[in-house]
XYZ file of C-alpha atoms in Angstrom:
460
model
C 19.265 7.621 -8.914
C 19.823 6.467 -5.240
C 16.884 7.833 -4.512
C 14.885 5.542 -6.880
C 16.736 2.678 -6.009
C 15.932 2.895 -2.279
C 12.062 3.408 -3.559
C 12.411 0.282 -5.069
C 13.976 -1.508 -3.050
C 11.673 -0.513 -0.023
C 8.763 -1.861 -2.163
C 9.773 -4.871 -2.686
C 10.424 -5.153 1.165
C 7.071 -3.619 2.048
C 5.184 -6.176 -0.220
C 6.428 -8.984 1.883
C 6.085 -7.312 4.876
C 2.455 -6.501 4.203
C 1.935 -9.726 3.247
C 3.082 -11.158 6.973
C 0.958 -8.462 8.784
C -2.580 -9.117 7.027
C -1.768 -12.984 7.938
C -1.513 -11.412 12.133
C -4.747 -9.805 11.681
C -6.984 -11.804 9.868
C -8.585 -15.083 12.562
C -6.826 -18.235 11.572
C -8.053 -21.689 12.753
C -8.055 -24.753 11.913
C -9.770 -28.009 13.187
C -7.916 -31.334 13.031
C -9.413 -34.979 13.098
C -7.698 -38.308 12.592
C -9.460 -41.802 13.242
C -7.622 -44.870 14.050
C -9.549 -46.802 16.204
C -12.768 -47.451 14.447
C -15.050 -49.738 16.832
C -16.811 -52.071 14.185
C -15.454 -51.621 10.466
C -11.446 -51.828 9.591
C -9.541 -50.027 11.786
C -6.300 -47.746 10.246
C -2.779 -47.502 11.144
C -1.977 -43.676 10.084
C -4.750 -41.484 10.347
C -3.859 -40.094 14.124
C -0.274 -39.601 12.800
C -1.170 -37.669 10.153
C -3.633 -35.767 11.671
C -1.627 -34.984 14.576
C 1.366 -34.316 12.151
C -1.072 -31.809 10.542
C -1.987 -29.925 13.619
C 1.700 -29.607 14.918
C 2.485 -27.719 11.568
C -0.483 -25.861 11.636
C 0.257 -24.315 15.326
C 4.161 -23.580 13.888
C 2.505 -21.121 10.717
C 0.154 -19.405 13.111
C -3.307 -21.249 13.192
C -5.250 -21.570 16.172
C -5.574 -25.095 16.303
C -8.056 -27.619 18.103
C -7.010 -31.378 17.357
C -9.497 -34.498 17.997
C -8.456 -38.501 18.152
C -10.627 -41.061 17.454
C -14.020 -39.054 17.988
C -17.699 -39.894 17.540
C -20.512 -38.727 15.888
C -22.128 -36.268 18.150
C -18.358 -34.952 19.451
C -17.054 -34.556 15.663
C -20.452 -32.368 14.959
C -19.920 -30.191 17.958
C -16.367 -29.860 17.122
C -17.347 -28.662 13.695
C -20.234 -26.255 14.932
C -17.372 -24.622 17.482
C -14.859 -24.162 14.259
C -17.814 -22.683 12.471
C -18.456 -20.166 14.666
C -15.052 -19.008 14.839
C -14.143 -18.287 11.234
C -17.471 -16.731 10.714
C -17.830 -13.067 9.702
C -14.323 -12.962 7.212
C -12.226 -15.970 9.457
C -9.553 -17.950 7.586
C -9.856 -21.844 8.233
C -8.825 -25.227 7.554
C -10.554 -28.256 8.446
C -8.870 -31.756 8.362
C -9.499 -35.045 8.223
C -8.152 -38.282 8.255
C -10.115 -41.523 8.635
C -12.947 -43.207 6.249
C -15.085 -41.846 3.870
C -17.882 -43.120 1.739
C -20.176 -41.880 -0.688
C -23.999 -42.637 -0.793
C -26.100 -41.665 -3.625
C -23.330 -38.577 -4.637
C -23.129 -37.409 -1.175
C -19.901 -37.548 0.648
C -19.725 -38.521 4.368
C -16.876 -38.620 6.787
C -16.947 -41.349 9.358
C -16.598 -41.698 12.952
C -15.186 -44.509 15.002
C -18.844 -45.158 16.730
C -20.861 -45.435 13.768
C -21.865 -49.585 13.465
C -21.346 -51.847 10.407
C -24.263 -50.309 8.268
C -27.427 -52.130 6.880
C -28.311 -49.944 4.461
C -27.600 -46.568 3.025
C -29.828 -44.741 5.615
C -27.470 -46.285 8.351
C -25.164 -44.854 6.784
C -26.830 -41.388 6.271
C -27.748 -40.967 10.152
C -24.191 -42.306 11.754
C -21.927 -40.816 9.849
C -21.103 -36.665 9.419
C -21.704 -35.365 6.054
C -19.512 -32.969 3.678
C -22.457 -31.065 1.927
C -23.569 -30.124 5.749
C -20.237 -28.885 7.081
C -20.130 -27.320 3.460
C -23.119 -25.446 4.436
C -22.452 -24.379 7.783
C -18.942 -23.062 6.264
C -20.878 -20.477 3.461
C -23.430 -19.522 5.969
C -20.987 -18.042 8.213
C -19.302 -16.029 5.418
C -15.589 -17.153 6.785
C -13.360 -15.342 4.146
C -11.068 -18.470 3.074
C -11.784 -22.278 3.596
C -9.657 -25.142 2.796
C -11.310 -28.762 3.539
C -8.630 -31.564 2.850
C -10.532 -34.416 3.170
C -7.644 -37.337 3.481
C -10.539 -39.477 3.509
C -10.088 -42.302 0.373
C -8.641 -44.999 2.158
C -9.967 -49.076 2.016
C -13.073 -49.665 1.514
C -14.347 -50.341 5.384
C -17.955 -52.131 4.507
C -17.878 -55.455 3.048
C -19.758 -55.976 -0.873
C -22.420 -58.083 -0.016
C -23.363 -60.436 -2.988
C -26.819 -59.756 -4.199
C -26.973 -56.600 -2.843
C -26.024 -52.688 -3.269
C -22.866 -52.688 -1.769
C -23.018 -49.213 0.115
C -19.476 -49.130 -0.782
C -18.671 -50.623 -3.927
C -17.514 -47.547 -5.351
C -13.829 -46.365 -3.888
C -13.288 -43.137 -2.957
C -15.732 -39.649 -2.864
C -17.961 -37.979 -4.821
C -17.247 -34.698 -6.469
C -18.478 -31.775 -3.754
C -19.863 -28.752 -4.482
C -17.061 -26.383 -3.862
C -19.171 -23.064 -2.385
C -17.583 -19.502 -2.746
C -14.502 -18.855 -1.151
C -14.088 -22.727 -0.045
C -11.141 -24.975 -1.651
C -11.796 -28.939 -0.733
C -8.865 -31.358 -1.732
C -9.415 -34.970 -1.589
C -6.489 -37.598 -0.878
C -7.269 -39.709 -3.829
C -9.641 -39.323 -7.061
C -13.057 -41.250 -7.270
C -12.527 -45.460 -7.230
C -8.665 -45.021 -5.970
C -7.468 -45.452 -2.744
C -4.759 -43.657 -1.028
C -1.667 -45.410 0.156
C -0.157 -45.214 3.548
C 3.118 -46.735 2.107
C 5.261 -46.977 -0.794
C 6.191 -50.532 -0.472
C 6.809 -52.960 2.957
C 10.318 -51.520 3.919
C 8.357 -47.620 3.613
C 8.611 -46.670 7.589
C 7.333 -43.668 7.757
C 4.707 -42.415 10.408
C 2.498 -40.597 8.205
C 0.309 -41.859 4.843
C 1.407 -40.634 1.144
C -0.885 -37.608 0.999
C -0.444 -36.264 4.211
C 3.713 -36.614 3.872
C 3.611 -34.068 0.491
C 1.035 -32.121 2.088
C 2.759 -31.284 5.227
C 5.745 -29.447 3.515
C 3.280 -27.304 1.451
C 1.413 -25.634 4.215
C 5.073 -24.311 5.420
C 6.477 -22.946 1.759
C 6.320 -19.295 1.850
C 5.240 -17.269 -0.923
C 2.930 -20.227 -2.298
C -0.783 -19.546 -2.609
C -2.785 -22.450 -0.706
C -4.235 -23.401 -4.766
C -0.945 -23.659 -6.086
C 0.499 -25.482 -3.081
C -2.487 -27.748 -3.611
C -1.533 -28.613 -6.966
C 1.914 -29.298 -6.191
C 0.959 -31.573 -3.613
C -1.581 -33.745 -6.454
C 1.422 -33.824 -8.397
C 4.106 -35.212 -6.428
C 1.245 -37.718 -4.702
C 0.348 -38.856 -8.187
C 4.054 -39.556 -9.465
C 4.922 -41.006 -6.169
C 2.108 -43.216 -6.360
C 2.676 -44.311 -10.112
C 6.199 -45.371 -8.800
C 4.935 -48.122 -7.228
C 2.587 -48.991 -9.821
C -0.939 -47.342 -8.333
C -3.157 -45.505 -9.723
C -3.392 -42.064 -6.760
C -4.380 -38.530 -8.022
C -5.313 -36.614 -5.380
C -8.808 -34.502 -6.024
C -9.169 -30.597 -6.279
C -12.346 -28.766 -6.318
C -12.069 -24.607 -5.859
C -14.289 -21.667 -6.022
C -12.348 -18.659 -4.627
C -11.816 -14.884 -6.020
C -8.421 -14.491 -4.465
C -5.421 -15.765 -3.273
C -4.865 -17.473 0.300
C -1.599 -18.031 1.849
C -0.791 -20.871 4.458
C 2.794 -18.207 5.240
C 3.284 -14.821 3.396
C 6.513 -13.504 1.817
C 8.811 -14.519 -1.161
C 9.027 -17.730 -2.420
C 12.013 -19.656 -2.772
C 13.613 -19.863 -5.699
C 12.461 -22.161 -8.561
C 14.521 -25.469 -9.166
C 16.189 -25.696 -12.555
C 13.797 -27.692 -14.802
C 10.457 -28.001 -12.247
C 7.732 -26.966 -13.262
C 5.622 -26.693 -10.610
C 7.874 -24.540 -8.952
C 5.335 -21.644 -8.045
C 7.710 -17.909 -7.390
C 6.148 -14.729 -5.963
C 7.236 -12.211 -8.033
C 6.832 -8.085 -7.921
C 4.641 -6.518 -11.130
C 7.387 -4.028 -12.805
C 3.850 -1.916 -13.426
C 3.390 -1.865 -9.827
C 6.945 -0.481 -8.782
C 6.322 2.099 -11.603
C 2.653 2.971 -9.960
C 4.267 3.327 -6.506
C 6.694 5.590 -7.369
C 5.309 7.463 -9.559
C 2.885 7.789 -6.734
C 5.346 8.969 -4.271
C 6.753 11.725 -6.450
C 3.449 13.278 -8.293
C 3.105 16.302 -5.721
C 7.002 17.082 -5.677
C 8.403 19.835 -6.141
C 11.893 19.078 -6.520
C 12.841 18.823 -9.989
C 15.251 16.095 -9.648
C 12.114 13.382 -8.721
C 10.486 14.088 -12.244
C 14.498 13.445 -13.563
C 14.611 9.904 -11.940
C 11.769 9.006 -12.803
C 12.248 9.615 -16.845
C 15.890 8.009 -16.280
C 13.950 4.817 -15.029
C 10.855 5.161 -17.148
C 11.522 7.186 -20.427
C 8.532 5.628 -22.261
C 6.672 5.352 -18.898
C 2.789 5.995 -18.537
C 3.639 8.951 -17.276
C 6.612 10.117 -18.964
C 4.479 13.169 -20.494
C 3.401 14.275 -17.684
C 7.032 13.996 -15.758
C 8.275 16.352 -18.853
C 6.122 18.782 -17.672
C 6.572 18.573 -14.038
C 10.231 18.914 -14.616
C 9.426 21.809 -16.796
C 7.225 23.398 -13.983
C 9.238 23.196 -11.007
C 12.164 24.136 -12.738
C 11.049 27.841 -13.790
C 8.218 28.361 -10.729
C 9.045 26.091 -8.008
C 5.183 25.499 -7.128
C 3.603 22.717 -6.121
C 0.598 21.320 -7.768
C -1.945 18.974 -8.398
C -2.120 16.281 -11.556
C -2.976 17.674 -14.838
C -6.051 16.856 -16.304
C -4.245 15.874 -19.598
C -2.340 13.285 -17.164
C -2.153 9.643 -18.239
C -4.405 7.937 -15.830
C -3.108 4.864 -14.313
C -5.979 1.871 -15.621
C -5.653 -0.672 -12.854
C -4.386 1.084 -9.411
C -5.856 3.603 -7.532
C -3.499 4.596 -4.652
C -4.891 6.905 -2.039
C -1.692 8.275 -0.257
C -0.912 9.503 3.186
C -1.332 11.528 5.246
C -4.132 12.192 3.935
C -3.618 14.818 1.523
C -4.400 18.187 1.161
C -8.021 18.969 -0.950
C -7.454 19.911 -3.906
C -5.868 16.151 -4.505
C -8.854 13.491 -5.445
C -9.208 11.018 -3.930
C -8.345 11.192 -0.637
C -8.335 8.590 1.970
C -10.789 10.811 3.810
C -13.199 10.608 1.473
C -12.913 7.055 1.439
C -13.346 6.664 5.350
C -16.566 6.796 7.687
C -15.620 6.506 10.854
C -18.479 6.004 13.814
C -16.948 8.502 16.502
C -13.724 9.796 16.857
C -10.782 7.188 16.620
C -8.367 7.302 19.531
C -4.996 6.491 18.565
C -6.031 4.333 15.090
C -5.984 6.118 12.293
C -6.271 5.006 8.527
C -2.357 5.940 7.336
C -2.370 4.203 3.676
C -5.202 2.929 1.715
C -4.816 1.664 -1.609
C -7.260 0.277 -4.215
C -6.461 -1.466 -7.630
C -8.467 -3.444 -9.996
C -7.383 -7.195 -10.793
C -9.762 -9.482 -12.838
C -12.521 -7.146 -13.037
C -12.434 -7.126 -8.793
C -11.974 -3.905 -7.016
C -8.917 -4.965 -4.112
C -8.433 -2.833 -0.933
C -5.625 -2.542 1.130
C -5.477 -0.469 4.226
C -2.935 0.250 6.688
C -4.162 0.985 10.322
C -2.046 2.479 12.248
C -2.283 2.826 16.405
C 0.003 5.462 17.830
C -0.794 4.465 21.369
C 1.190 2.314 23.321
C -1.768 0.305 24.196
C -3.500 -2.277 21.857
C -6.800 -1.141 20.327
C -9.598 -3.108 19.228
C -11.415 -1.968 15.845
C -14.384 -3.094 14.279
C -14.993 -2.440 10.433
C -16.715 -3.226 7.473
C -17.111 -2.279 3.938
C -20.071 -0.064 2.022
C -19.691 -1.308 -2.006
C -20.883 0.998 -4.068
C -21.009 1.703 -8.055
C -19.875 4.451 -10.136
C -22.885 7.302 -8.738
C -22.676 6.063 -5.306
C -25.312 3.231 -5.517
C -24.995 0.218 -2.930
C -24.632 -2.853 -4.826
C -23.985 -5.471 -2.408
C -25.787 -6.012 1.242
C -24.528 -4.931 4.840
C -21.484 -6.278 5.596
C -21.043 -8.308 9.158
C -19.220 -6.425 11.566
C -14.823 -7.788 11.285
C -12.813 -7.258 14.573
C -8.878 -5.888 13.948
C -6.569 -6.092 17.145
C -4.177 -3.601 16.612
C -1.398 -3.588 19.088
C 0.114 -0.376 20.580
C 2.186 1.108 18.284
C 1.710 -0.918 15.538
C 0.254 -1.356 12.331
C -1.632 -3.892 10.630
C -3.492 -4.575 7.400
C -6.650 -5.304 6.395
C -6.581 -6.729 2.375
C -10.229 -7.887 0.812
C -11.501 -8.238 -2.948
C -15.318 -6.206 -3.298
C -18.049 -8.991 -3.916
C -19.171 -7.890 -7.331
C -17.777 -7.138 -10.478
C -20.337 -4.032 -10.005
C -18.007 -2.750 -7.070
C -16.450 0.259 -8.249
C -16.185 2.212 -5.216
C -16.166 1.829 -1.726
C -16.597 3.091 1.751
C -14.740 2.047 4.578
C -16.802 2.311 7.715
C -14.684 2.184 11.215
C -15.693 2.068 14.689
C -13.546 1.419 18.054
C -14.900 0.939 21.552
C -12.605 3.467 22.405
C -14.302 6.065 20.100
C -15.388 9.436 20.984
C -18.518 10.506 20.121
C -19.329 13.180 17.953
């Protein structure tokens, strides 16, 4: 029994720890812009502050971090062509901003303190930097995870002209088109603006949004949609305190979850219900151990594991095992009466011996001989109808070791069903280990190949 309770216990631990070691491997950076000064519509008092707020708690979580004030046209385009570029090929990034916004004809555009008072909506169109276009830069790069928080709803800058259009008589932006793996939040809902104070004696340096939002990018545990959501709500009630209409604006297309810091969650506070926990799936534990006792030979494995589990999924199957090694003492693989375990596939290590299917060589094509990496866990479960990979690379060298790899998805008889992957870059330092975690593309994913190359490899 202290043997199971040390299993479990170590799981638990791992989880979080695996959780903190994808976030070191995967590219995480983030591009920050607040405008004050604007040079000939309304200037704001809060935008720098809470942009520069933004990027200080940014750098503390781990993001690479490039920060702008009070930028123009052409330098806010290059500044989002250079963030591009690095969270392309599987990059996590955010992208903030704080200043005006406007929407023309359902198009969303962020604005920059050089644009001139506008004459029309084509003014508009050419100074400003639009949302659908950074949008589209974002999905053509293929960065794994994108948040956009656009803190963008703020006064109307552009007079309503009587007997005209007003280019901004409507408040606030349009909905975007939320592209795969992108989340965009907006400050405030369409025709609300966002408040940079609760009332005149309200002295703090940052706006109403950006003063919830800060404290959710540092929560562990939290996934970055449910820390999004808590932020709309406490924004909203906040907001209705004072007797203003502010619900901040949350558009999401994304197959998994995205974590500003990994690990457990604090605990919930008695009677909140947006109190998101991290928990650990009691089917999982069972999986895990299960899977580090089924080639045992020692009786007393099977024994805790029926003391733990006596109506387990594999609770048959233990009575046997018992049975087995208790009159022959042989080792041996699963039965083929075995229960089969209908949402985790775990692949142990070292990599086992043949006759036990599958095996994390089977899984692997590497390009050349690796030189101190090597794959040393690889797991694969199912979750709403995705196939999810987790591998463990391991370098035994007491140098760091760059690795380059991508995945092959493939169905049932060994059919690609998705294109070529892009090339992903792992620093793994020397004697270390680090994970790489992705979901497969396509419900039609059923099976994989990981394919592995190192500058370091050795031909074959």
């Amino acid at each position: 029994m202290r043997r199971l309770s040390l299993i479990v216990v170590s799981l638990i631990f791992a989880l979080a720890a695996a959780s903190n070691a994808l976030a070191a491997a995967e590219r995480r950076v983030a591009l920050v812009i607040g405008n004050n000064d604007y040079q000939n519509i309304t200037k704001l008092e809060k935008a720098v502050n809470d942009a520069n707020s933004v990027a200080r708690e940014l750098k503390k979580i781990g993001f690479e971090v490039t920060a702008y004030n009070n930028v123009g046209q052409k330098k806010m385009n290059l500044a989002v062509n250079e963030f591009v570029q690095k969270i392309s090929g599987g990059g996590i990034g955010i992208f903030f901003f704080a200043g005006h916004g406007l929407q023309v004809n359902n198009q969303n555009f962020l604005v920059p303190v050089d644009m001139d008072s506008p004459r029309s909506e084509n003014d508009l169109a050419d100074q400003a930097v639009s949302v659908l276009a950074i949008q589209d830069k974002i999905a053509d790069a293929k960065a794994k995870f994108t948040l956009l928080v656009l803190d963008a709803c703020r006064d109307n800058p552009l007079p309503k002209k009587a007997g005209t259009r007003s280019i901004g008589a409507t408040r606030g932006l349009a909905p975007p088109q939320a592209p795969n793996g992108q989340v965009v939040l907006y400050s405030a809902g369409a025709n609300q603006q966002a408040l940079d104070k609760l009332g005149d004696n309200d002295n703090n340096p940052n706006g109403l949004f950006t003063r919830e939002f800060l404290p959710s990018i540092t929560q562990p545990g939290i996934s970055a949609t449910d820390a999004m959501r808590k932020v709309r709500s406490k924004v909203t009630q906040k907001a209705k305190s004072v007797g203003h209409d502010q619900q901040p604006a949350l558009y999401e297309q994304t197959d998994g979850d995205f974590y500003f810091v990994a690990g457990p969650a604090t605990a919930p506070t008695p009677g909140s219900p947006t109190t998101v926990v991290q928990t650990v799936d009691p089917k999982a534990v069972e999986l895990a151990f299960w899977d580090s006792i089924k080639n045992s030979n020692a009786p007393e494995d099977f024994s805790d594991y029926l003391s733990k589990y006596p109506d387990g999924q594999f609770s048959a199957l233990a009575k046997r095992r018992l049975g087995a090694t208790n009159s022959t003492g042989t080792r041996g693989g699963d039965s083929p009466t075995a229960a089969p375990a209908p949402t985790q596939l775990a692949l142990s290590q070292p990599r086992p011996a043949p006759e036990t299917a599958p095996s994390i060589a089977s899984k692997i094509e590497e390009l050349g001989k690796m030189v101190s990496l090597t794959v040393s866990d690889l797991r694969a479960t199912r979750r709403d109808n995705l196939l999810r990979i987790q591998v463990e690379i391991t370098n035994t060298g007491s140098s760091n070791q760059q690795l380059y790899y991508r995945f092959k998805w493939l169905d049932r008889d060994g059919f690609s069903v998705w294109d070529d992957e892009p090339w992903k870059p792992l620093l793994v330092y020397g004697q270390q280990k680090q994970l790489i975690n992705v979901v497969g593309p396509t419900f039609k994913a059923t099976d994989f190949r990981l394919i592995l190359q190192s500058p370091n490899n050795i031909s074959n």
